[in-house]
CSV table of C-alpha atoms in Angstrom, one decimal:
chain,number,residue,atom,x,y,z
A,208,MET,CA,-21.0,-1.6,-7.5
A,209,THR,CA,-23.7,-1.1,-4.1
A,210,GLU,CA,-22.5,2.3,-4.0
A,211,SER,CA,-23.0,4.6,-6.7
A,212,LEU,CA,-19.7,6.3,-7.5
A,213,LYS,CA,-19.1,10.1,-7.3
A,214,ARG,CA,-17.0,11.9,-9.9
A,215,THR,CA,-15.0,15.1,-10.3
A,216,PRO,CA,-15.6,18.2,-12.1
A,217,LEU,CA,-13.1,16.1,-14.7
A,218,TYR,CA,-15.0,13.3,-15.3
A,219,ASP,CA,-16.3,13.8,-19.0
A,220,LEU,CA,-12.6,15.4,-19.2
A,221,HIS,CA,-11.4,11.8,-18.4
A,222,LEU,CA,-13.9,9.6,-20.4
A,223,ALA,CA,-12.8,12.3,-23.8
A,224,LEU,CA,-9.2,12.2,-23.5
A,225,GLY,CA,-9.2,7.9,-24.5
A,226,ALA,CA,-10.2,7.4,-19.9
A,227,LYS,CA,-9.6,4.2,-18.7
A,228,MET,CA,-12.3,4.7,-15.3
A,229,VAL,CA,-11.7,2.5,-12.4
A,230,PRO,CA,-12.9,3.1,-8.4
A,231,PHE,CA,-11.3,4.6,-6.4
A,232,ALA,CA,-11.6,5.6,-2.6
A,233,GLY,CA,-15.7,6.4,-3.8
A,234,TYR,CA,-15.1,8.5,-7.1
A,235,GLU,CA,-14.4,7.0,-10.6
A,236,MET,CA,-11.4,7.8,-11.2
A,237,PRO,CA,-9.2,7.7,-15.3
A,238,VAL,CA,-6.4,4.4,-13.7
A,239,GLN,CA,-4.2,5.0,-17.8
A,240,TYR,CA,-5.3,7.1,-20.3
A,241,THR,CA,-3.8,6.2,-23.5
A,242,ASP,CA,-0.3,5.6,-24.2
A,243,GLY,CA,-1.2,3.2,-20.3
A,244,VAL,CA,1.0,3.2,-17.2
A,245,LEU,CA,4.2,3.1,-18.1
A,246,LYS,CA,4.2,5.1,-20.2
A,247,GLU,CA,2.9,8.7,-18.9
A,248,HIS,CA,5.7,7.2,-16.2
A,249,LEU,CA,7.9,8.1,-18.4
A,250,TRP,CA,6.5,11.2,-20.1
A,251,THR,CA,6.0,12.2,-16.1
A,252,ARG,CA,9.8,11.9,-15.2
A,253,GLU,CA,10.8,13.8,-18.9
A,254,ARG,CA,7.5,16.5,-19.3
A,255,ALA,CA,4.7,17.6,-17.4
A,256,GLY,CA,1.4,15.4,-16.5
A,257,LEU,CA,-1.4,16.2,-14.9
A,258,PHE,CA,-3.5,14.4,-13.2
A,259,ASP,CA,-6.7,15.3,-11.5
A,260,VAL,CA,-6.9,14.5,-7.4
A,261,SER,CA,-9.8,16.5,-7.1
A,262,HIS,CA,-10.7,13.3,-5.5
A,263,MET,CA,-8.9,14.8,-2.2
A,264,GLY,CA,-10.7,16.4,0.4
A,265,GLN,CA,-9.6,20.4,0.8
A,266,ALA,CA,-11.1,22.3,3.9
A,267,PHE,CA,-10.6,25.1,5.9
A,268,PHE,CA,-9.9,24.8,9.5
A,269,CYS,CA,-10.5,28.3,10.4
A,270,SER,CA,-10.1,30.4,14.6
A,271,LYS,CA,-12.8,31.6,15.5
A,272,LYS,CA,-11.1,34.7,16.4
A,273,SER,CA,-11.7,38.0,14.1
A,274,PRO,CA,-9.3,36.7,11.3
A,275,GLY,CA,-6.5,38.5,9.8
A,276,THR,CA,-4.7,38.6,13.2
A,277,GLU,CA,-1.3,37.0,14.2
A,278,GLU,CA,-3.8,35.6,17.1
A,279,ALA,CA,-6.0,34.2,14.6
A,280,HIS,CA,-3.5,32.2,13.2
A,281,GLN,CA,-1.9,31.9,16.4
A,282,ASP,CA,-5.7,30.1,18.2
A,283,ALA,CA,-6.2,28.1,14.6
A,284,ALA,CA,-2.8,26.2,15.1
A,285,ALA,CA,-2.8,25.9,18.2
A,286,ALA,CA,-5.9,23.9,18.6
A,287,LEU,CA,-5.0,21.7,15.0
A,288,GLU,CA,-1.5,21.1,17.0
A,289,THR,CA,-3.8,19.5,19.4
A,290,LEU,CA,-4.1,15.9,16.6
A,291,VAL,CA,-1.1,16.7,14.3
A,292,PRO,CA,3.4,16.5,15.7
A,293,GLY,CA,3.6,19.1,14.0
A,294,GLU,CA,5.2,22.9,14.1
A,295,VAL,CA,1.6,25.0,13.2
A,296,ARG,CA,2.1,28.3,14.7
A,297,LYS,CA,5.6,28.7,13.7
A,298,LEU,CA,4.5,28.4,9.7
A,299,LYS,CA,5.7,31.7,7.1
A,300,LYS,CA,3.5,32.9,6.0
A,301,GLY,CA,2.6,31.1,2.8
A,302,ALA,CA,4.4,28.0,3.5
A,303,MET,CA,3.1,24.5,4.2
A,304,ARG,CA,4.3,21.3,6.1
A,305,TYR,CA,3.1,17.0,5.7
A,306,SER,CA,2.3,16.3,8.3
A,307,VAL,CA,-0.3,13.5,10.0
A,308,LEU,CA,-3.4,13.5,11.7
A,309,LEU,CA,-3.1,11.4,15.6
A,310,ASN,CA,-5.0,8.9,17.1
A,311,GLU,CA,-4.3,8.3,20.9
A,312,ASP,CA,-2.4,5.1,19.7
A,313,GLY,CA,-0.1,7.1,17.9
A,314,GLY,CA,-1.2,5.8,15.6
A,315,VAL,CA,-1.5,7.2,12.3
A,316,LEU,CA,-5.6,8.5,10.9
A,317,ASP,CA,-4.5,9.6,8.3
A,318,ASP,CA,-1.3,12.0,6.2
A,319,LEU,CA,-2.5,15.9,4.6
A,320,MET,CA,-0.8,18.8,3.7
A,321,ILE,CA,-0.9,21.8,6.3
A,322,THR,CA,-1.1,25.3,4.5
A,323,ARG,CA,-1.0,29.5,6.3
A,324,PRO,CA,-2.2,31.5,3.6
A,325,LEU,CA,0.0,34.4,2.5
A,326,ARG,CA,-2.6,37.7,2.7
A,327,ASP,CA,-3.0,39.2,6.0
A,328,ASP,CA,-6.5,38.7,5.4
A,329,ASP,CA,-6.5,35.4,5.6
A,330,GLN,CA,-4.7,35.0,8.4
A,331,GLY,CA,-6.6,32.2,11.3
A,332,ARG,CA,-7.4,29.9,8.1
A,333,LEU,CA,-5.0,26.7,7.5
A,334,PHE,CA,-5.9,25.4,3.8
A,335,ILE,CA,-6.0,21.7,4.6
A,336,VAL,CA,-6.5,18.8,1.7
A,337,VAL,CA,-6.4,14.8,3.4
A,338,ASN,CA,-7.0,11.8,1.4
A,339,ALA,CA,-10.1,11.0,-0.6
A,340,ALA,CA,-10.8,7.4,0.9
A,341,CYS,CA,-10.8,9.0,4.5
A,342,LYS,CA,-11.8,12.7,4.1
A,343,ASP,CA,-14.8,12.3,6.0
A,344,ASP,CA,-14.2,10.7,9.0
A,345,ASP,CA,-11.0,13.2,9.1
A,346,PHE,CA,-13.0,15.8,8.8
A,347,ALA,CA,-15.1,14.4,11.1
A,348,LEU,CA,-13.0,14.3,13.6
A,349,ILE,CA,-11.1,17.4,13.3
A,350,ARG,CA,-14.8,19.0,14.4
A,351,ALA,CA,-15.8,16.3,16.3
A,352,LYS,CA,-12.7,17.2,18.1
A,353,LEU,CA,-11.9,21.2,17.6
A,354,GLY,CA,-15.3,21.7,16.3
A,355,GLY,CA,-16.0,24.2,19.8
A,356,ARG,CA,-12.5,25.7,18.9
A,357,ALA,CA,-12.4,27.3,14.7
A,358,ASP,CA,-14.9,25.8,11.7
A,359,LEU,CA,-14.0,23.1,9.4
A,360,GLU,CA,-15.0,24.5,6.0
A,361,ILE,CA,-15.4,22.1,3.3
A,362,CYS,CA,-14.3,23.1,0.8
A,363,ASP,CA,-18.3,22.2,-1.6
A,364,ARG,CA,-21.1,23.6,-2.7
A,365,HIS,CA,-22.5,24.9,1.0
A,366,ASN,CA,-19.3,26.8,1.1
A,367,ALA,CA,-19.4,30.5,0.8
A,368,PHE,CA,-15.7,31.4,0.6
A,369,ALA,CA,-14.2,29.5,-1.2
A,370,GLY,CA,-17.1,27.2,-3.2
A,371,ALA,CA,-16.5,24.0,-3.8
A,372,ARG,CA,-12.4,23.4,-5.5
A,373,ALA,CA,-10.8,20.7,-7.9
A,374,LEU,CA,-7.8,20.0,-7.1
A,375,LEU,CA,-5.0,19.0,-10.6
A,376,ALA,CA,-1.3,18.5,-9.7
A,377,LEU,CA,0.9,19.0,-13.0
A,378,GLN,CA,4.5,17.6,-12.1
A,379,GLY,CA,7.9,17.4,-13.7
A,380,PRO,CA,10.6,19.1,-15.1
A,381,CYS,CA,8.5,21.2,-18.0
A,382,ALA,CA,5.9,22.0,-15.0
A,383,ALA,CA,7.2,25.4,-14.2
A,384,ALA,CA,7.6,26.9,-17.1
A,385,VAL,CA,4.1,25.5,-18.6
A,386,LEU,CA,2.1,26.8,-15.1
A,387,GLU,CA,4.0,29.9,-15.4
A,388,SER,CA,3.3,30.4,-19.7
A,389,ILE,CA,-0.1,31.1,-18.7
A,390,ALA,CA,0.5,32.3,-14.9
A,391,PRO,CA,3.5,34.4,-14.5
A,392,GLY,CA,5.0,34.6,-11.1
A,393,VAL,CA,4.7,30.1,-10.1
A,394,ALA,CA,8.2,29.6,-11.5
A,395,ALA,CA,9.6,31.5,-8.8
A,396,GLN,CA,7.4,30.6,-5.7
A,397,PRO,CA,9.2,28.1,-3.5
A,398,PHE,CA,8.7,24.4,-3.2
A,399,MET,CA,6.3,24.2,-0.2
A,400,SER,CA,5.0,26.6,-0.5
A,401,MET,CA,1.4,28.7,-1.7
A,402,GLN,CA,0.6,31.9,-3.2
A,403,PRO,CA,-3.2,33.3,-4.5
A,404,ARG,CA,-3.2,33.8,-8.5
A,405,GLU,CA,-5.3,34.3,-11.2
A,406,TRP,CA,-5.8,32.6,-14.3
A,407,ASN,CA,-9.1,34.2,-16.7
A,408,GLY,CA,-10.5,35.6,-13.4
A,409,ALA,CA,-10.7,32.6,-11.7
A,410,ASP,CA,-8.5,32.2,-8.5
A,411,LEU,CA,-6.2,30.0,-8.3
A,412,LEU,CA,-4.6,28.2,-5.1
A,413,VAL,CA,-0.8,27.1,-6.1
A,414,SER,CA,0.7,25.1,-4.3
A,415,ARG,CA,5.4,24.1,-4.9
A,416,CYS,CA,4.6,20.3,-3.9
A,417,GLY,CA,3.2,16.8,-5.2
A,418,TYR,CA,3.1,13.2,-4.9
A,419,THR,CA,5.9,12.1,-7.7
A,420,GLY,CA,9.1,13.4,-6.3
A,421,GLU,CA,9.5,16.2,-9.5
A,422,ASP,CA,9.3,19.9,-9.7
A,423,GLY,CA,5.5,20.1,-10.0
A,424,PHE,CA,2.4,21.9,-8.6
A,425,GLU,CA,-0.9,20.8,-7.7
A,426,VAL,CA,-3.1,23.6,-8.0
A,427,SER,CA,-7.0,23.9,-6.2
A,428,VAL,CA,-9.5,26.2,-8.7
A,429,ARG,CA,-13.3,26.3,-8.3
A,430,GLU,CA,-14.7,23.6,-10.4
A,431,GLU,CA,-17.2,25.8,-12.5
A,432,HIS,CA,-12.8,26.6,-14.3
A,433,ALA,CA,-11.3,23.2,-13.5
A,434,VAL,CA,-12.4,21.7,-16.9
A,435,GLY,CA,-11.5,25.6,-18.9
A,436,PHE,CA,-8.0,25.3,-16.9
A,437,ALA,CA,-7.0,21.4,-17.6
A,438,ARG,CA,-7.9,21.9,-21.0
A,439,ALA,CA,-5.3,25.2,-20.6
A,440,LEU,CA,-2.7,23.1,-19.7
A,441,LEU,CA,-3.5,19.9,-21.9
A,442,ALA,CA,-2.6,23.0,-24.5
A,443,HIS,CA,0.5,23.0,-24.5
A,444,PRO,CA,3.2,20.1,-26.2
A,445,ASP,CA,5.1,18.9,-23.2
A,446,VAL,CA,1.9,18.4,-21.5
A,447,LYS,CA,-0.2,15.0,-21.4
A,448,PRO,CA,-2.4,13.3,-18.0
A,449,ILE,CA,-1.7,10.9,-16.7
A,450,GLY,CA,-3.6,8.4,-15.0
A,451,LEU,CA,-3.6,6.9,-10.9
A,452,GLY,CA,-1.4,4.3,-11.9
A,453,ALA,CA,1.7,6.4,-13.1
A,454,ARG,CA,1.5,7.7,-9.6
A,455,ASP,CA,1.0,5.6,-7.9
A,456,SER,CA,4.4,3.8,-9.6
A,457,LEU,CA,6.1,7.3,-9.5
A,458,ARG,CA,5.2,8.0,-6.1
A,459,LEU,CA,6.8,4.3,-4.8
A,460,GLU,CA,9.8,5.5,-7.2
A,461,ALA,CA,10.0,8.3,-5.0
A,462,GLY,CA,9.7,6.6,-1.3
A,463,LEU,CA,6.4,8.3,-0.9
A,464,CYS,CA,4.1,6.7,1.3
A,465,LEU,CA,0.7,5.3,0.1
A,466,TYR,CA,-2.8,6.3,3.4
A,467,GLY,CA,-4.0,2.5,3.9
A,468,HIS,CA,-0.5,0.5,2.7
A,469,ASP,CA,2.4,2.1,4.3
A,470,LEU,CA,1.0,4.2,7.0
A,471,ASP,CA,-2.0,3.0,8.9
A,472,LEU,CA,-3.5,2.8,12.4
A,473,THR,CA,-1.1,0.8,13.6
A,474,THR,CA,2.6,2.5,12.1
A,475,SER,CA,4.2,5.1,14.0
A,476,PRO,CA,5.5,8.4,12.4
A,477,ILE,CA,8.6,7.1,13.5
A,478,GLU,CA,7.6,3.6,12.7
A,479,ALA,CA,7.3,5.4,8.4
A,480,ASN,CA,10.3,6.3,9.1
A,481,ILE,CA,9.4,10.6,7.9
A,482,ALA,CA,10.3,11.1,11.9
A,483,PHE,CA,11.0,14.7,10.0
A,484,VAL,CA,7.3,15.2,10.5
A,485,LEU,CA,7.3,16.6,14.3
A,486,GLY,CA,8.5,19.7,15.4
A,487,LYS,CA,11.5,20.4,17.2
A,488,ARG,CA,9.9,21.7,19.4
A,489,ARG,CA,6.0,19.1,19.5
A,490,ARG,CA,9.4,16.6,20.4
A,491,ALA,CA,10.4,19.1,23.5
A,492,GLU,CA,6.8,19.2,24.6
A,493,GLY,CA,3.7,16.8,23.4
A,494,GLY,CA,0.5,17.2,23.5
A,495,PHE,CA,-0.5,15.6,20.7
A,496,PRO,CA,-1.7,12.1,20.5
A,497,GLY,CA,-0.3,9.4,21.1
A,498,ALA,CA,3.1,11.3,22.8
A,499,ASP,CA,4.3,9.5,25.2
A,500,ARG,CA,4.6,5.9,21.7
A,501,ILE,CA,5.6,8.5,19.4
A,502,LEU,CA,8.6,10.7,21.1
A,503,LYS,CA,9.8,6.8,23.2
A,504,GLU,CA,10.0,4.7,20.0
A,505,ALA,CA,12.1,8.5,18.7
A,506,ALA,CA,14.4,8.4,22.1
A,507,ILE,CA,15.3,4.5,22.0
A,508,GLY,CA,14.4,4.0,18.5
A,509,PRO,CA,11.1,2.0,16.8
A,510,ARG,CA,10.7,-2.0,16.9
A,511,ARG,CA,10.1,-2.1,13.3
A,512,LEU,CA,11.0,0.3,10.1
A,513,ARG,CA,9.9,1.1,7.6
A,514,VAL,CA,12.3,1.1,4.1
A,515,GLY,CA,13.4,-0.2,0.3
A,516,LEU,CA,13.8,-2.9,-1.1
A,517,ARG,CA,15.4,-4.5,-4.5
A,518,PRO,CA,14.1,-7.1,-5.5
A,519,GLU,CA,17.3,-8.8,-8.1
A,520,GLY,CA,15.8,-10.0,-11.4
A,521,ARG,CA,12.8,-8.7,-12.7
A,522,ALA,CA,10.6,-9.8,-10.2
A,523,PRO,CA,7.9,-7.3,-9.1
A,524,ALA,CA,6.9,-8.3,-5.2
A,525,ARG,CA,3.5,-6.8,-4.4
A,526,GLU,CA,1.7,-5.7,-1.0
A,527,GLY,CA,1.2,-8.3,1.2
A,528,ALA,CA,4.0,-10.2,0.0
A,529,GLU,CA,6.2,-12.0,3.8
A,530,ILE,CA,9.9,-10.4,4.3
A,531,GLN,CA,12.3,-12.9,5.6
A,532,SER,CA,15.3,-12.6,6.6
A,533,GLU,CA,18.4,-14.3,5.1
A,534,ASP,CA,17.7,-18.0,7.7
A,535,GLY,CA,14.2,-17.9,6.8
A,536,ARG,CA,12.3,-15.9,9.6
A,537,GLN,CA,9.9,-14.0,9.0
A,538,ILE,CA,11.0,-10.3,9.8
A,539,GLY,CA,8.7,-8.7,7.9
A,540,VAL,CA,5.6,-7.6,4.8
A,541,VAL,CA,6.2,-5.0,1.8
A,542,THR,CA,3.0,-2.7,1.4
A,543,SER,CA,3.5,-1.1,-2.0
A,544,GLY,CA,5.2,-2.8,-4.4
A,545,GLY,CA,5.8,-2.7,-7.9
A,546,PHE,CA,8.1,-1.7,-11.6
A,547,ALA,CA,9.3,1.1,-11.4
A,548,PRO,CA,9.8,2.0,-15.1
A,549,SER,CA,12.2,4.2,-14.0
A,550,LEU,CA,15.0,1.9,-13.2
A,551,ASN,CA,13.9,-0.9,-15.4
A,552,ALA,CA,13.7,-3.6,-11.8
A,553,PRO,CA,11.3,-4.4,-9.6
A,554,ILE,CA,11.5,-2.1,-6.3
A,555,ALA,CA,9.5,-2.3,-2.7
A,556,MET,CA,8.8,-0.7,0.6
A,557,GLY,CA,7.9,-2.6,3.9
A,558,TYR,CA,8.0,-2.7,7.4
A,559,VAL,CA,11.5,-4.6,8.6
A,560,ASP,CA,12.1,-5.9,11.9
A,561,ALA,CA,14.5,-2.5,13.3
A,562,ALA,CA,17.8,-4.9,13.1
A,563,GLN,CA,16.9,-5.9,9.5
A,564,ALA,CA,16.5,-2.8,8.2
A,565,LYS,CA,20.2,-1.3,7.6
A,566,SER,CA,20.7,-0.5,3.9
A,567,GLY,CA,22.2,-3.4,2.6
A,568,THR,CA,21.1,-6.0,4.4
A,569,ARG,CA,19.7,-9.1,2.4
A,570,VAL,CA,16.3,-10.5,2.3
A,571,ALA,CA,13.9,-12.8,0.7
A,572,LEU,CA,10.5,-11.9,0.0
A,573,ILE,CA,7.9,-14.4,-0.3
A,574,VAL,CA,6.3,-14.4,-4.0
A,575,ARG,CA,4.0,-17.1,-5.4
A,576,GLY,CA,5.9,-19.7,-2.3
A,577,LYS,CA,9.0,-19.1,-3.6
A,578,PRO,CA,11.8,-16.6,-1.9
A,579,LEU,CA,13.3,-13.6,-4.6
A,580,PRO,CA,16.2,-12.4,-3.1
A,581,ALA,CA,16.3,-9.2,-2.2
A,582,ALA,CA,18.2,-6.0,-0.6
A,583,VAL,CA,16.6,-3.6,2.0
A,584,ALA,CA,18.1,-0.5,0.1
A,585,ASP,CA,18.1,3.3,0.6
A,586,MET,CA,15.3,5.8,-0.6
A,587,PRO,CA,13.7,7.5,-3.1
A,588,PHE,CA,14.6,4.5,-5.0
A,589,VAL,CA,15.0,7.2,-7.8
A,590,PRO,CA,16.6,11.0,-7.3
A,591,HIS,CA,14.1,14.2,-5.7
A,592,ARG,CA,13.9,17.0,-8.3
A,593,TYR,CA,12.8,19.5,-6.2
A,594,TYR,CA,12.5,23.2,-7.0
A,595,ARG,CA,15.5,24.9,-4.9
A,596,ASP,CA,16.1,29.0,-4.3
A,597,GLN,CA,19.0,28.6,-4.6
A,598,GLU,CA,19.3,26.8,-8.4
A,599,LYS,CA,18.5,30.4,-8.9
A,600,THR,CA,22.2,31.3,-8.2
A,601,THR,CA,24.3,28.4,-8.9
B,1470,MET,CA,-7.4,-24.9,-35.4
B,1471,LYS,CA,-7.2,-22.0,-32.8
B,1472,LYS,CA,-9.5,-22.2,-29.2
B,1473,TYR,CA,-10.2,-19.2,-26.5
B,1474,THR,CA,-10.5,-19.7,-22.6
B,1475,GLU,CA,-12.6,-17.4,-20.5
B,1476,ASP,CA,-9.4,-16.0,-18.6
B,1477,HIS,CA,-8.2,-15.2,-22.4
B,1478,GLU,CA,-6.2,-17.2,-23.5
B,1479,TRP,CA,-5.3,-18.7,-26.6
B,1480,VAL,CA,-4.1,-22.4,-27.8
B,1481,SER,CA,-3.6,-23.5,-31.9
B,1482,VAL,CA,-2.4,-26.8,-32.2
B,1483,GLU,CA,-0.4,-28.6,-34.9
B,1484,GLY,CA,-0.1,-32.3,-35.1
B,1485,ASP,CA,-0.4,-33.4,-30.9
B,1486,THR,CA,1.4,-30.0,-30.0
B,1487,ALA,CA,-0.7,-27.1,-28.3
B,1488,THR,CA,1.3,-23.9,-28.9
B,1489,ILE,CA,-0.3,-21.7,-25.9
B,1490,GLY,CA,-0.3,-17.6,-25.2
B,1491,ILE,CA,-2.2,-14.4,-24.0
B,1492,THR,CA,-4.8,-13.0,-26.0
B,1493,GLU,CA,-4.4,-9.7,-27.9
B,1494,HIS,CA,-7.2,-8.2,-25.3
B,1495,ALA,CA,-5.6,-9.5,-22.3
B,1496,ALA,CA,-2.1,-7.6,-23.4
B,1497,GLY,CA,-4.1,-4.9,-23.3
B,1498,GLN,CA,-5.8,-5.2,-20.4
B,1499,LEU,CA,-2.6,-5.9,-18.8
B,1500,GLY,CA,-1.7,-2.6,-19.7
B,1501,ASP,CA,2.7,-3.0,-21.4
B,1502,VAL,CA,3.6,-5.7,-19.3
B,1503,VAL,CA,7.0,-5.7,-17.1
B,1504,PHE,CA,8.1,-9.6,-16.2
B,1505,VAL,CA,7.1,-12.9,-17.5
B,1506,GLU,CA,7.8,-16.3,-15.9
B,1507,LEU,CA,7.7,-19.8,-18.2
B,1508,PRO,CA,7.7,-23.2,-16.7
B,1509,ALA,CA,10.0,-25.4,-17.1
B,1510,VAL,CA,10.1,-28.1,-20.2
B,1511,GLY,CA,8.6,-31.1,-19.1
B,1512,THR,CA,6.4,-29.6,-16.2
B,1513,LYS,CA,3.6,-30.8,-17.2
B,1514,PHE,CA,-0.3,-29.4,-16.3
B,1515,LYS,CA,-3.6,-30.1,-15.4
B,1516,GLN,CA,-6.4,-28.6,-18.2
B,1517,LYS,CA,-6.7,-25.2,-15.8
B,1518,GLY,CA,-3.8,-25.3,-13.8
B,1519,GLU,CA,-1.5,-22.8,-13.5
B,1520,MET,CA,0.9,-22.9,-16.3
B,1521,ALA,CA,2.4,-18.9,-16.2
B,1522,VAL,CA,2.9,-15.3,-14.7
B,1523,VAL,CA,2.4,-11.9,-16.1
B,1524,GLU,CA,2.9,-9.5,-14.6
B,1525,SER,CA,2.1,-5.5,-16.1
B,1526,VAL,CA,3.7,-2.0,-14.1
B,1527,LYS,CA,0.6,-2.9,-11.9
B,1528,ALA,CA,-0.7,-5.7,-11.2
B,1529,ALA,CA,0.1,-9.8,-11.0
B,1530,SER,CA,-1.9,-12.6,-13.8
B,1531,ASP,CA,-2.4,-15.9,-14.1
B,1532,VAL,CA,-2.6,-17.5,-17.2
B,1533,TYR,CA,-3.7,-21.2,-16.8
B,1534,ALA,CA,-3.5,-24.1,-18.9
B,1535,PRO,CA,-5.6,-24.1,-22.2
B,1536,VAL,CA,-5.2,-27.8,-22.0
B,1537,SER,CA,-3.4,-31.1,-20.2
B,1538,GLY,CA,-0.4,-32.0,-21.1
B,1539,GLU,CA,3.9,-32.1,-21.0
B,1540,VAL,CA,6.1,-28.8,-21.8
B,1541,VAL,CA,7.7,-28.7,-25.0
B,1542,ALA,CA,9.1,-25.9,-25.7
B,1543,VAL,CA,8.8,-21.7,-24.4
B,1544,ASN,CA,9.3,-18.0,-25.1
B,1545,GLN,CA,12.7,-17.8,-24.0
B,1546,ALA,CA,12.1,-14.4,-26.0
B,1547,ILE,CA,9.4,-12.9,-23.7
B,1548,ALA,CA,10.5,-13.9,-21.0
B,1549,ASP,CA,14.4,-11.6,-21.8
B,1550,ASP,CA,12.2,-8.9,-23.2
B,1551,PRO,CA,8.2,-9.2,-21.4
B,1552,ALA,CA,7.7,-5.6,-23.8
B,1553,LYS,CA,7.8,-8.0,-26.7
B,1554,VAL,CA,4.0,-10.1,-25.2
B,1555,ASN,CA,2.4,-6.3,-25.9
B,1556,ALA,CA,3.9,-5.7,-29.5
B,1557,ASP,CA,2.8,-9.5,-30.7
B,1558,PRO,CA,0.3,-11.0,-28.6
B,1559,GLU,CA,-1.2,-13.8,-30.6
B,1560,GLY,CA,1.9,-14.8,-32.3
B,1561,ALA,CA,6.1,-14.3,-32.1
B,1562,SER,CA,5.1,-13.4,-28.2
B,1563,TRP,CA,3.6,-17.1,-27.2
B,1564,PHE,CA,4.4,-19.1,-23.9
B,1565,VAL,CA,5.1,-22.4,-24.8
B,1566,LYS,CA,4.6,-25.1,-26.4
B,1567,ILE,CA,2.6,-28.4,-24.9
B,1568,LYS,CA,2.7,-32.6,-26.2
B,1569,LEU,CA,-1.3,-32.8,-26.2
B,1570,SER,CA,-2.5,-35.4,-23.7
B,1571,SER,CA,-6.7,-35.3,-24.0
B,1572,ARG,CA,-7.6,-34.0,-27.9
B,1573,SER,CA,-10.9,-34.3,-26.7
B,1574,GLU,CA,-10.2,-30.8,-23.9
B,1575,LEU,CA,-10.3,-29.2,-27.2
B,1576,ASP,CA,-13.8,-29.4,-27.4
B,1577,ARG,CA,-14.6,-27.2,-24.7
B,1578,LEU,CA,-12.6,-24.1,-26.1
B,1579,MET,CA,-13.6,-21.3,-27.6
B,1580,ASP,CA,-14.0,-20.9,-31.2
B,1581,GLU,CA,-13.1,-17.3,-32.1
B,1582,ALA,CA,-16.5,-16.6,-32.6
B,1583,SER,CA,-17.9,-17.4,-29.4
B,1584,TYR,CA,-15.1,-15.6,-28.2
B,1585,ARG,CA,-15.3,-12.4,-29.5
B,1586,LYS,CA,-18.5,-12.6,-28.2
B,1587,LEU,CA,-17.1,-13.2,-24.7
B,1588,ILE,CA,-14.6,-10.0,-25.1
B,1589,GLY,CA,-17.5,-8.0,-27.2
């Protein structure tokens, strides 16, 4: 290690919980606890898992207009829309969107969450959460491109408004009941919404979202309250701490992209099969980086597509494995692959020529020099179980 | 006689047959094993040749031949149920048995005390 690794506010707690720590995106992070990846994965699908994702970048993107007005929201949203292809201006108060930061070639610089705050007083501020490995570049880009139009207030020690903040994810079928028991009101919160809550005098920003395919929450909390809040969640018998290893296998089963692997500077959102990030109005109007390429691909189809892959047998195909057609031509490459504990079988995702992207297409994955038979498969591999409001009435 | 390698294989010798597996330490570091690939009976390996593959949820690792020889038996039970590797890595969950071709190679391997020192 040439550079010293950063630690999250939960570092000592991870050690106390028996975590195995590894370097990840410049941080010392828990890859697993004493139960190990397999049990942690299954526990999250059956009960609730607590993840420390404090390494991710949190910031507020703020209009220079006086806050608390629709005008200020429109101003901040219009500015951010110059870097992302999603609908930000018409986001409802308290609603969040998954989006991507684009380069001029229509490649993905990072994926992120963009949230419009619920409170009237906070209008004109957009809460963004970006990947740890990209955050310095993302923030520098936003300031360089939009510094004249808006202020980026990163959630660090210098931030007088929001402070330095930890981010904890609670995921799994028991997550809502557990969080409700210490932060009443969250159980009825809509999917993809953020609401402010209070816990023991600490302000929480509770978002109903996640990276596992399960119902769950991501909770932003000032770092001085992070350990207490994490301990309060872990005190519940349905909650166990879960490391990055299971976080990866859970998101792979859910068919979700990992930046730097399934998404990068060369992949467009259309190729990545996340065309839903394009807002309807944005498709018509353009006005985002790489719009020419992206709208063309949206209209006539991309050259290649991200697909799911199901190898036969038990051998996993890992990132970098070549994908061949049945007649032995290279048609793509695996970008994420491993073993799916919930399916007790290997799964992968990768990019293939668009002509070979249909579900059920027979392919071969080259593993240790040998062709491993596999088929293109629908994603998610494990059905999403996100919270839907309608469930209350059925 | 039981010996160990720097790559965390163990080899136990009776007569001219060597039973080979991965150590408790290796199994612990790998985590839950989900896949094992074993060589065919009759395959010949040189010392340090890639002999088998063991994969956990997250990563793949090669298992190297601690000594040269010809495979005379493989443990199909761990290929059928890879979790067995974590349960008893230095006992019932051996990987292969080989017929030794060069006993002197054993001298270059570690004894238990040296291996314990290596893994700390």
